GROMACS .gro file of N, CA, C and O in nm:
model
  524
    1MET      N    1  11.831   6.682   7.113
    1MET     CA    2  11.764   6.676   7.241
    1MET      C    3  11.641   6.766   7.234
    1MET      O    4  11.643   6.872   7.173
    2GLU      N    5  11.539   6.724   7.300
    2GLU     CA    6  11.412   6.797   7.303
    2GLU      C    7  11.383   6.837   7.448
    2GLU      O    8  11.390   6.754   7.538
    3ILE      N    9  11.353   6.963   7.468
    3ILE     CA   10  11.324   7.012   7.602
    3ILE      C   11  11.177   7.051   7.608
    3ILE      O   12  11.129   7.130   7.527
    4ALA      N   13  11.107   6.995   7.707
    4ALA     CA   14  10.966   7.026   7.728
    4ALA      C   15  10.948   7.073   7.871
    4ALA      O   16  11.026   7.039   7.960
    5ALA      N   17  10.845   7.153   7.891
    5ALA     CA   18  10.814   7.203   8.025
    5ALA      C   19  10.664   7.207   8.043
    5ALA      O   20  10.589   7.222   7.945
    6LEU      N   21  10.620   7.196   8.165
    6LEU     CA   22  10.478   7.205   8.195
    6LEU      C   23  10.433   7.351   8.197
    6LEU      O   24  10.508   7.438   8.243
    7GLU      N   25  10.315   7.375   8.146
    7GLU     CA   26  10.255   7.508   8.155
    7GLU      C   27  10.258   7.554   8.300
    7GLU      O   28  10.234   7.476   8.392
    8GLY      N   29  10.290   7.679   8.321
    8GLY     CA   30  10.290   7.735   8.455
    8GLY      C   31  10.420   7.716   8.531
    8GLY      O   32  10.435   7.767   8.642
    9SER      N   33  10.515   7.644   8.473
    9SER     CA   34  10.643   7.626   8.541
    9SER      C   35  10.732   7.747   8.513
    9SER      O   36  10.698   7.835   8.434
   10TYR      N   37  10.846   7.751   8.579
   10TYR     CA   38  10.940   7.861   8.563
   10TYR      C   39  11.071   7.807   8.509
   10TYR      O   40  11.109   7.694   8.537
   11ALA      N   41  11.140   7.891   8.437
   11ALA     CA   42  11.268   7.850   8.378
   11ALA      C   43  11.382   7.919   8.450
   11ALA      O   44  11.444   8.010   8.400
   12SER      N   45  11.406   7.876   8.572
   12SER     CA   46  11.518   7.932   8.646
   12SER      C   47  11.571   7.826   8.740
   12SER      O   48  11.500   7.736   8.781
   13VAL      N   49  11.698   7.837   8.773
   13VAL     CA   50  11.760   7.743   8.864
   13VAL      C   51  11.705   7.767   9.005
   13VAL      O   52  11.674   7.674   9.077
   14LEU      N   53  11.692   7.892   9.040
   14LEU     CA   54  11.632   7.932   9.168
   14LEU      C   55  11.492   7.982   9.141
   14LEU      O   56  11.465   8.039   9.037
   15GLY      N   57  11.406   7.970   9.235
   15GLY     CA   58  11.277   8.036   9.226
   15GLY      C   59  11.293   8.181   9.266
   15GLY      O   60  11.399   8.225   9.310
   16GLY      N   61  11.186   8.257   9.252
   16GLY     CA   62  11.191   8.399   9.283
   16GLY      C   63  11.225   8.431   9.426
   16GLY      O   64  11.304   8.521   9.454
   17ALA      N   65  11.167   8.358   9.521
   17ALA     CA   66  11.192   8.388   9.662
   17ALA      C   67  11.338   8.366   9.701
   17ALA      O   68  11.399   8.456   9.762
   18PRO      N   69  11.398   8.251   9.667
   18PRO     CA   70  11.540   8.237   9.701
   18PRO      C   71  11.629   8.337   9.627
   18PRO      O   72  11.726   8.388   9.682
   19ALA      N   73  11.593   8.367   9.503
   19ALA     CA   74  11.672   8.465   9.428
   19ALA      C   75  11.665   8.601   9.494
   19ALA      O   76  11.766   8.671   9.507
   20ALA      N   77  11.545   8.640   9.537
   20ALA     CA   78  11.529   8.770   9.604
   20ALA      C   79  11.608   8.775   9.734
   20ALA      O   80  11.672   8.876   9.764
   21ALA      N   81  11.605   8.666   9.809
   21ALA     CA   82  11.672   8.665   9.939
   21ALA      C   83  11.823   8.658   9.929
   21ALA      O   84  11.894   8.712  10.014
   22VAL      N   85  11.874   8.593   9.823
   22VAL     CA   86  12.019   8.571   9.814
   22VAL      C   87  12.082   8.656   9.705
   22VAL      O   88  12.169   8.739   9.732
   23VAL      N   89  12.038   8.637   9.583
   23VAL     CA   90  12.101   8.703   9.469
   23VAL      C   91  12.071   8.853   9.467
   23VAL      O   92  12.158   8.934   9.436
   24PHE      N   93  11.948   8.889   9.501
   24PHE     CA   94  11.907   9.029   9.494
   24PHE      C   95  11.886   9.091   9.632
   24PHE      O   96  11.807   9.184   9.647
   25ALA      N   97  11.957   9.041   9.731
   25ALA     CA   98  11.943   9.094   9.868
   25ALA      C   99  11.973   9.243   9.875
   25ALA      O  100  11.905   9.317   9.946
   26GLY      N  101  12.072   9.289   9.799
   26GLY     CA  102  12.105   9.431   9.798
   26GLY      C  103  11.990   9.516   9.747
   26GLY      O  104  11.960   9.623   9.802
   27GLU      N  105  11.924   9.468   9.643
   27GLU     CA  106  11.807   9.540   9.588
   27GLU      C  107  11.693   9.541   9.689
   27GLU      O  108  11.627   9.643   9.707
   28VAL      N  109  11.671   9.430   9.756
   28VAL     CA  110  11.566   9.423   9.858
   28VAL      C  111  11.597   9.521   9.970
   28VAL      O  112  11.510   9.597  10.015
   29ASN      N  113  11.723   9.524  10.014
   29ASN     CA  114  11.763   9.617  10.121
   29ASN      C  115  11.747   9.762  10.078
   29ASN      O  116  11.702   9.847  10.156
   30LYS      N  117  11.783   9.792   9.952
   30LYS     CA  118  11.771   9.928   9.901
   30LYS      C  119  11.624   9.972   9.900
   30LYS      O  120  11.591  10.082   9.944
   31ARG      N  121  11.538   9.884   9.851
   31ARG     CA  122  11.395   9.916   9.848
   31ARG      C  123  11.337   9.930   9.988
   31ARG      O  124  11.251  10.014  10.012
   32THR      N  125  11.385   9.847  10.079
   32THR     CA  126  11.337   9.854  10.218
   32THR      C  127  11.374   9.988  10.279
   32THR      O  128  11.290  10.057  10.338
   33SER      N  129  11.499  10.027  10.262
   33SER     CA  130  11.545  10.155  10.319
   33SER      C  131  11.475  10.275  10.257
   33SER      O  132  11.455  10.376  10.324
   34ALA      N  133  11.439  10.264  10.130
   34ALA     CA  134  11.375  10.376  10.061
   34ALA      C  135  11.225  10.386  10.090
   34ALA      O  136  11.162  10.488  10.058
   35ASP      N  137  11.169  10.286  10.153
   35ASP     CA  138  11.025  10.287  10.180
   35ASP      C  139  10.992  10.399  10.279
   35ASP      O  140  11.061  10.417  10.380
   36PRO      N  141  10.887  10.477  10.253
   36PRO     CA  142  10.852  10.589  10.340
   36PRO      C  143  10.823  10.548  10.485
   36PRO      O  144  10.850  10.626  10.577
   37ARG      N  145  10.771  10.429  10.507
   37ARG     CA  146  10.742  10.385  10.644
   37ARG      C  147  10.870  10.368  10.724
   37ARG      O  148  10.877  10.408  10.841
   38VAL      N  149  10.972  10.314  10.660
   38VAL     CA  150  11.101  10.296  10.728
   38VAL      C  151  11.167  10.432  10.747
   38VAL      O  152  11.218  10.463  10.856
   39ALA      N  153  11.166  10.513  10.642
   39ALA     CA  154  11.229  10.646  10.650
   39ALA      C  155  11.166  10.731  10.760
   39ALA      O  156  11.236  10.803  10.831
   40ASP      N  157  11.034  10.720  10.776
   40ASP     CA  158  10.965  10.799  10.879
   40ASP      C  159  11.013  10.760  11.019
   40ASP      O  160  11.046  10.847  11.100
   41VAL      N  161  11.018  10.631  11.047
   41VAL     CA  162  11.062  10.588  11.180
   41VAL      C  163  11.209  10.621  11.201
   41VAL      O  164  11.249  10.664  11.310
   42GLU      N  165  11.291  10.607  11.097
   42GLU     CA  166  11.432  10.643  11.110
   42GLU      C  167  11.448  10.791  11.141
   42GLU      O  168  11.534  10.828  11.223
   43ALA      N  169  11.368  10.876  11.079
   43ALA     CA  170  11.376  11.021  11.105
   43ALA      C  171  11.336  11.051  11.249
   43ALA      O  172  11.402  11.131  11.318
   44ARG      N  173  11.229  10.987  11.296
   44ARG     CA  174  11.186  11.010  11.434
   44ARG      C  175  11.291  10.959  11.533
   44ARG      O  176  11.316  11.021  11.637
   45LEU      N  177  11.356  10.846  11.499
   45LEU     CA  178  11.462  10.793  11.585
   45LEU      C  179  11.580  10.889  11.588
   45LEU      O  180  11.637  10.914  11.695
   46ALA      N  181  11.616  10.944  11.474
   46ALA     CA  182  11.728  11.040  11.470
   46ALA      C  183  11.698  11.162  11.557
   46ALA      O  184  11.785  11.211  11.630
   47GLN      N  185  11.573  11.210  11.553
   47GLN     CA  186  11.535  11.324  11.638
   47GLN      C  187  11.544  11.288  11.786
   47GLN      O  188  11.592  11.367  11.867
   48ALA      N  189  11.498  11.168  11.819
   48ALA     CA  190  11.503  11.124  11.959
   48ALA      C  191  11.648  11.111  12.006
   48ALA      O  192  11.680  11.145  12.121
   49LEU      N  193  11.735  11.062  11.918
   49LEU     CA  194  11.876  11.051  11.955
   49LEU      C  195  11.939  11.187  11.977
   49LEU      O  196  12.018  11.205  12.070
   50GLU      N  197  11.902  11.283  11.892
   50GLU     CA  198  11.955  11.420  11.908
   50GLU      C  199  11.911  11.482  12.038
   50GLU      O  200  11.989  11.551  12.104
   51SER      N  201  11.786  11.459  12.075
   51SER     CA  202  11.733  11.520  12.198
   51SER      C  203  11.763  11.435  12.322
   51SER      O  204  11.725  11.472  12.432
   52ARG      N  205  11.829  11.324  12.299
   52ARG     CA  206  11.868  11.233  12.408
   52ARG      C  207  11.748  11.188  12.492
   52ARG      O  208  11.756  11.178  12.613
   53ALA      N  209  11.639  11.159  12.422
   53ALA     CA  210  11.518  11.111  12.489
   53ALA      C  211  11.526  10.958  12.497
   53ALA      O  212  11.481  10.887  12.408
   54GLY      N  213  11.585  10.908  12.604
   54GLY     CA  214  11.614  10.765  12.620
   54GLY      C  215  11.495  10.674  12.600
   54GLY      O  216  11.503  10.573  12.531
   55ALA      N  217  11.381  10.706  12.662
   55ALA     CA  218  11.264  10.619  12.651
   55ALA      C  219  11.214  10.617  12.507
   55ALA      O  220  11.177  10.511  12.455
   56ASP      N  221  11.214  10.732  12.441
   56ASP     CA  222  11.170  10.737  12.302
   56ASP      C  223  11.265  10.660  12.211
   56ASP      O  224  11.222  10.594  12.117
   57VAL      N  225  11.394  10.671  12.239
   57VAL     CA  226  11.494  10.601  12.157
   57VAL      C  227  11.469  10.450  12.163
   57VAL      O  228  11.464  10.382  12.060
   58ALA      N  229  11.450  10.397  12.282
   58ALA     CA  230  11.427  10.252  12.297
   58ALA      C  231  11.298  10.212  12.226
   58ALA      O  232  11.295  10.111  12.154
   59ARG      N  233  11.191  10.288  12.245
   59ARG     CA  234  11.064  10.257  12.181
   59ARG      C  235  11.076  10.264  12.029
   59ARG      O  236  11.030  10.174  11.958
   60LEU      N  237  11.142  10.367  11.978
   60LEU     CA  238  11.155  10.384  11.834
   60LEU      C  239  11.246  10.279  11.771
   60LEU      O  240  11.223  10.236  11.657
   61ARG      N  241  11.347  10.235  11.844
   61ARG     CA  242  11.432  10.126  11.793
   61ARG      C  243  11.349   9.998  11.776
   61ARG      O  244  11.362   9.927  11.677
   62GLY      N  245  11.263   9.971  11.873
   62GLY     CA  246  11.174   9.855  11.862
   62GLY      C  247  11.076   9.871  11.747
   62GLY      O  248  11.051   9.776  11.670
   63GLU      N  249  11.020   9.991  11.733
   63GLU     CA  250  10.927  10.018  11.623
   63GLU      C  251  10.997  10.003  11.489
   63GLU      O  252  10.943   9.943  11.395
   64LEU      N  253  11.118  10.056  11.478
   64LEU     CA  254  11.194  10.048  11.354
   64LEU      C  255  11.221   9.902  11.318
   64LEU      O  256  11.207   9.863  11.202
   65SER      N  257  11.255   9.822  11.415
   65SER     CA  258  11.282   9.681  11.389
   65SER      C  259  11.157   9.612  11.332
   65SER      O  260  11.165   9.539  11.233
   66GLY      N  261  11.043   9.639  11.391
   66GLY     CA  262  10.918   9.579  11.343
   66GLY      C  263  10.879   9.627  11.205
   66GLY      O  264  10.841   9.547  11.119
   67VAL      N  265  10.890   9.759  11.183
   67VAL     CA  266  10.854   9.815  11.053
   67VAL      C  267  10.950   9.764  10.945
   67VAL      O  268  10.908   9.724  10.837
   68ARG      N  269  11.078   9.765  10.976
   68ARG     CA  270  11.177   9.719  10.878
   68ARG      C  271  11.153   9.572  10.841
   68ARG      O  272  11.160   9.534  10.725
   69THR      N  273  11.121   9.489  10.939
   69THR     CA  274  11.094   9.347  10.912
   69THR      C  275  10.972   9.331  10.822
   69THR      O  276  10.976   9.254  10.723
   70ALA      N  277  10.865   9.403  10.851
   70ALA     CA  278  10.743   9.393  10.770
   70ALA      C  279  10.766   9.444  10.628
   70ALA      O  280  10.725   9.380  10.530
   71VAL      N  281  10.833   9.557  10.615
   71VAL     CA  282  10.858   9.616  10.484
   71VAL      C  283  10.954   9.527  10.404
   71VAL      O  284  10.933   9.504  10.284
   72ARG      N  285  11.055   9.473  10.468
   72ARG     CA  286  11.150   9.386  10.398
   72ARG      C  287  11.079   9.263  10.343
   72ARG      O  288  11.105   9.218  10.231
   73SER      N  289  10.986   9.210  10.420
   73SER     CA  290  10.908   9.095  10.373
   73SER      C  291  10.829   9.131  10.247
   73SER      O  292  10.825   9.054  10.151
   74GLU      N  293  10.766   9.248  10.247
   74GLU     CA  294  10.693   9.295  10.129
   74GLU      C  295  10.787   9.309  10.009
   74GLU      O  296  10.754   9.268   9.897
   75LYS      N  297  10.903   9.369  10.032
   75LYS     CA  298  10.998   9.393   9.922
   75LYS      C  299  11.055   9.262   9.869
   75LYS      O  300  11.077   9.248   9.749
   76LEU      N  301  11.076   9.164   9.957
   76LEU     CA  302  11.119   9.031   9.912
   76LEU      C  303  11.015   8.973   9.816
   76LEU      O  304  11.049   8.918   9.712
   77GLY      N  305  10.888   8.987   9.854
   77GLY     CA  306  10.780   8.938   9.768
   77GLY      C  307  10.776   9.007   9.634
   77GLY      O  308  10.757   8.943   9.530
   78GLU      N  309  10.795   9.139   9.635
   78GLU     CA  310  10.795   9.215   9.509
   78GLU      C  311  10.908   9.169   9.416
   78GLU      O  312  10.886   9.145   9.298
   79VAL      N  313  11.027   9.159   9.471
   79VAL     CA  314  11.142   9.120   9.390
   79VAL      C  315  11.125   8.976   9.340
   79VAL      O  316  11.156   8.944   9.225
   80ALA      N  317  11.073   8.888   9.426
   80ALA     CA  318  11.049   8.749   9.386
   80ALA      C  319  10.950   8.743   9.270
   80ALA      O  320  10.971   8.670   9.173
   81ASP      N  321  10.841   8.820   9.280
   81ASP     CA  322  10.742   8.822   9.172
   81ASP      C  323  10.803   8.873   9.042
   81ASP      O  324  10.776   8.819   8.934
   82GLU      N  325  10.884   8.977   9.051
   82GLU     CA  326  10.949   9.031   8.931
   82GLU      C  327  11.041   8.927   8.868
   82GLU      O  328  11.043   8.910   8.746
   83PHE      N  329  11.114   8.856   8.951
   83PHE     CA  330  11.206   8.751   8.901
   83PHE      C  331  11.126   8.641   8.832
   83PHE      O  332  11.160   8.600   8.720
   84ASP      N  333  11.022   8.593   8.898
   84ASP     CA  334  10.942   8.485   8.841
   84ASP      C  335  10.874   8.528   8.711
   84ASP      O  336  10.863   8.448   8.618
   85THR      N  337  10.830   8.652   8.705
   85THR     CA  338  10.765   8.702   8.583
   85THR      C  339  10.865   8.704   8.467
   85THR      O  340  10.833   8.664   8.356
   86ARG      N  341  10.985   8.750   8.494
   86ARG     CA  342  11.088   8.756   8.389
   86ARG      C  343  11.132   8.618   8.344
   86ARG      O  344  11.167   8.598   8.229
   87HIS      N  345  11.133   8.522   8.434
   87HIS     CA  346  11.185   8.389   8.402
   87HIS      C  347  11.071   8.290   8.378
   87HIS      O  348  11.076   8.176   8.420
   88SER      N  349  10.972   8.335   8.304
   88SER     CA  350  10.859   8.248   8.273
   88SER      C  351  10.901   8.142   8.172
   88SER      O  352  10.998   8.158   8.098
   89ILE      N  353  10.826   8.036   8.168
   89ILE     CA  354  10.855   7.929   8.073
   89ILE      C  355  10.830   7.976   7.930
   89ILE      O  356  10.898   7.933   7.837
   90GLU      N  357  10.737   8.070   7.912
   90GLU     CA  358  10.711   8.126   7.779
   90GLU      C  359  10.834   8.202   7.728
   90GLU      O  360  10.868   8.193   7.610
   91ARG      N  361  10.900   8.274   7.816
   91ARG     CA  362  11.023   8.344   7.777
   91ARG      C  363  11.130   8.243   7.738
   91ARG      O  364  11.201   8.260   7.638
   92ALA      N  365  11.141   8.135   7.815
   92ALA     CA  366  11.240   8.033   7.784
   92ALA      C  367  11.214   7.973   7.646
   92ALA      O  368  11.307   7.946   7.570
   93GLN      N  369  11.088   7.956   7.612
   93GLN     CA  370  11.057   7.903   7.479
   93GLN      C  371  11.093   8.005   7.371
   93GLN      O  372  11.150   7.970   7.268
   94ARG      N  373  11.063   8.133   7.395
   94ARG     CA  374  11.096   8.237   7.296
   94ARG      C  375  11.245   8.244   7.268
   94ARG      O  376  11.286   8.269   7.155
   95VAL      N  377  11.327   8.224   7.370
   95VAL     CA  378  11.473   8.234   7.350
   95VAL      C  379  11.536   8.101   7.312
   95VAL      O  380  11.657   8.092   7.295
   96GLY      N  381  11.455   7.997   7.297
   96GLY     CA  382  11.505   7.870   7.248
   96GLY      C  383  11.554   7.772   7.353
   96GLY      O  384  11.611   7.670   7.319
   97SER      N  385  11.531   7.799   7.480
   97SER     CA  386  11.574   7.707   7.585
   97SER      C  387  11.477   7.591   7.604
   97SER      O  388  11.513   7.489   7.660
   98VAL      N  389  11.353   7.610   7.560
   98VAL     CA  390  11.249   7.508   7.572
   98VAL      C  391  11.182   7.494   7.436
   98VAL      O  392  11.149   7.594   7.373
   99ASN      N  393  11.165   7.369   7.392
   99ASN     CA  394  11.100   7.346   7.263
   99ASN      C  395  10.949   7.350   7.273
   99ASN      O  396  10.882   7.405   7.186
  100THR      N  397  10.895   7.286   7.375
  100THR     CA  398  10.751   7.266   7.384
  100THR      C  399  10.702   7.294   7.525
  100THR      O  400  10.766   7.254   7.623
  101ILE      N  401  10.587   7.360   7.534
  101ILE     CA  402  10.520   7.379   7.662
  101ILE      C  403  10.397   7.289   7.659
  101ILE      O  404  10.315   7.298   7.569
  102VAL      N  405  10.389   7.201   7.758
  102VAL     CA  406  10.285   7.099   7.761
  102VAL      C  407  10.184   7.130   7.872
  102VAL      O  408  10.225   7.146   7.988
  103PRO      N  409  10.054   7.135   7.837
  103PRO     CA  410   9.954   7.149   7.944
  103PRO      C  411   9.956   7.024   8.032
  103PRO      O  412   9.977   6.913   7.981
  104PRO      N  413   9.936   7.037   8.162
  104PRO     CA  414   9.940   6.921   8.250
  104PRO      C  415   9.846   6.808   8.204
  104PRO      O  416   9.880   6.691   8.215
  105SER      N  417   9.733   6.843   8.150
  105SER     CA  418   9.637   6.740   8.105
  105SER      C  419   9.690   6.660   7.986
  105SER      O  420   9.639   6.553   7.956
  106ARG      N  421   9.793   6.710   7.917
  106ARG     CA  422   9.849   6.643   7.800
  106ARG      C  423   9.986   6.582   7.827
  106ARG      O  424  10.052   6.534   7.736
  107LEU      N  425  10.029   6.583   7.953
  107LEU     CA  426  10.163   6.534   7.985
  107LEU      C  427  10.183   6.388   7.948
  107LEU      O  428  10.279   6.353   7.879
  108ARG      N  429  10.093   6.302   7.991
  108ARG     CA  430  10.110   6.159   7.962
  108ARG      C  431  10.115   6.132   7.812
  108ARG      O  432  10.209   6.067   7.765
  109PRO      N  433  10.018   6.182   7.732
  109PRO     CA  434  10.028   6.157   7.587
  109PRO      C  435  10.155   6.216   7.526
  109PRO      O  436  10.215   6.156   7.436
  110TYR      N  437  10.198   6.331   7.575
  110TYR     CA  438  10.321   6.393   7.524
  110TYR      C  439  10.440   6.301   7.551
  110TYR      O  440  10.523   6.278   7.463
  111LEU      N  441  10.449   6.250   7.673
  111LEU     CA  442  10.563   6.164   7.709
  111LEU      C  443  10.562   6.034   7.628
  111LEU      O  444  10.668   5.989   7.583
  112VAL      N  445  10.446   5.975   7.609
  112VAL     CA  446  10.437   5.853   7.527
  112VAL      C  447  10.486   5.882   7.386
  112VAL      O  448  10.567   5.807   7.330
  113ASP      N  449  10.441   5.993   7.330
  113ASP     CA  450  10.483   6.030   7.194
  113ASP      C  451  10.634   6.058   7.190
  113ASP      O  452  10.703   6.018   7.096
  114ALA      N  453  10.687   6.124   7.293
  114ALA     CA  454  10.831   6.155   7.296
  114ALA      C  455  10.913   6.026   7.301
  114ALA      O  456  11.016   6.015   7.233
  115VAL      N  457  10.868   5.929   7.379
  115VAL     CA  458  10.940   5.801   7.385
  115VAL      C  459  10.934   5.732   7.249
  115VAL      O  460  11.035   5.680   7.200
  116ARG      N  461  10.819   5.736   7.186
  116ARG     CA  462  10.807   5.675   7.052
  116ARG      C  463  10.901   5.743   6.952
  116ARG      O  464  10.967   5.675   6.873
  117ARG      N  465  10.905   5.875   6.956
  117ARG     CA  466  10.994   5.947   6.865
  117ARG      C  467  11.140   5.912   6.893
  117ARG      O  468  11.219   5.892   6.801
  118GLY      N  469  11.176   5.904   7.020
  118GLY     CA  470  11.312   5.868   7.056
  118GLY      C  471  11.349   5.728   7.011
  118GLY      O  472  11.459   5.705   6.961
  119MET      N  473  11.257   5.638   7.028
  119MET     CA  474  11.281   5.501   6.983
  119MET      C  475  11.296   5.495   6.832
  119MET      O  476  11.383   5.426   6.780
  120ALA      N  477  11.214   5.571   6.759
  120ALA     CA  478  11.223   5.573   6.613
  120ALA      C  479  11.359   5.626   6.569
  120ALA      O  480  11.422   5.571   6.478
  121ARG      N  481  11.407   5.731   6.636
  121ARG     CA  482  11.540   5.785   6.602
  121ARG      C  483  11.648   5.683   6.631
  121ARG      O  484  11.740   5.663   6.554
  122ALA      N  485  11.636   5.615   6.744
  122ALA     CA  486  11.737   5.518   6.784
  122ALA      C  487  11.739   5.396   6.689
  122ALA      O  488  11.845   5.338   6.667
  123LEU      N  489  11.626   5.366   6.633
  123LEU     CA  490  11.617   5.250   6.543
  123LEU      C  491  11.640   5.288   6.398
  123LEU      O  492  11.619   5.207   6.308
  124GLY      N  493  11.679   5.413   6.374
  124GLY     CA  494  11.715   5.453   6.239
  124GLY      C  495  11.616   5.544   6.170
  124GLY      O  496  11.646   5.601   6.066
  125GLY      N  497  11.497   5.560   6.223
  125GLY     CA  498  11.402   5.655   6.166
  125GLY      C  499  11.436   5.794   6.213
  125GLY      O  500  11.510   5.812   6.309
  126GLU      N  501  11.391   5.894   6.148
  126GLU     CA  502  11.419   6.031   6.189
  126GLU      C  503  11.289   6.102   6.225
  126GLU      O  504  11.239   6.185   6.150
  127ALA      N  505  11.230   6.070   6.336
  127ALA     CA  506  11.109   6.139   6.382
  127ALA      C  507  11.150   6.275   6.437
  127ALA      O  508  11.247   6.287   6.510
  128SER      N  509  11.077   6.376   6.401
  128SER     CA  510  11.109   6.510   6.449
  128SER      C  511  11.032   6.538   6.577
  128SER      O  512  10.926   6.483   6.600
  129PRO      N  513  11.085   6.629   6.663
  129PRO     CA  514  11.019   6.659   6.788
  129PRO      C  515  10.883   6.725   6.765
  129PRO      O  516  10.865   6.800   6.669
  130ALA      N  517  10.791   6.698   6.853
  130ALA     CA  518  10.660   6.765   6.847
  130ALA      C  519  10.678   6.908   6.891
  130ALA      O  520  10.767   6.940   6.968
  131GLY      N  521  10.592   6.993   6.849
  131GLY     CA  522  10.610   7.126   6.900
  131GLY      C  523  10.521   7.220   6.838
  131GLY      O  524  10.496   7.327   6.858
   0.00000   0.00000   0.00000
């Protein structure tokens, strides 16, 4: 069997964004909590809770929700990019999961040649894969 992939594609079952949101959610949450912007609002909220400043507590809870949402979105993007970078098609070729990387402009000629090679093998010739 011959495995080919288009240049610029990724070699993963999930893309980076779904992987970050599902598989690496704990890492995203850890990075979000460690972010100085989140830590700052959490510290101010803790102080407001200690001093029982009701209006400040409500305002800071709203601020924390907004900051946490924005920072989590950034961290999701970071983790997704890291995942996609690691699971590049070039890496898949290096480890033997992909035989050939085809530029999009060469896809049609590659496929025609692959069909010809397959037909030659099926008819008794032993054409080897391009690569």
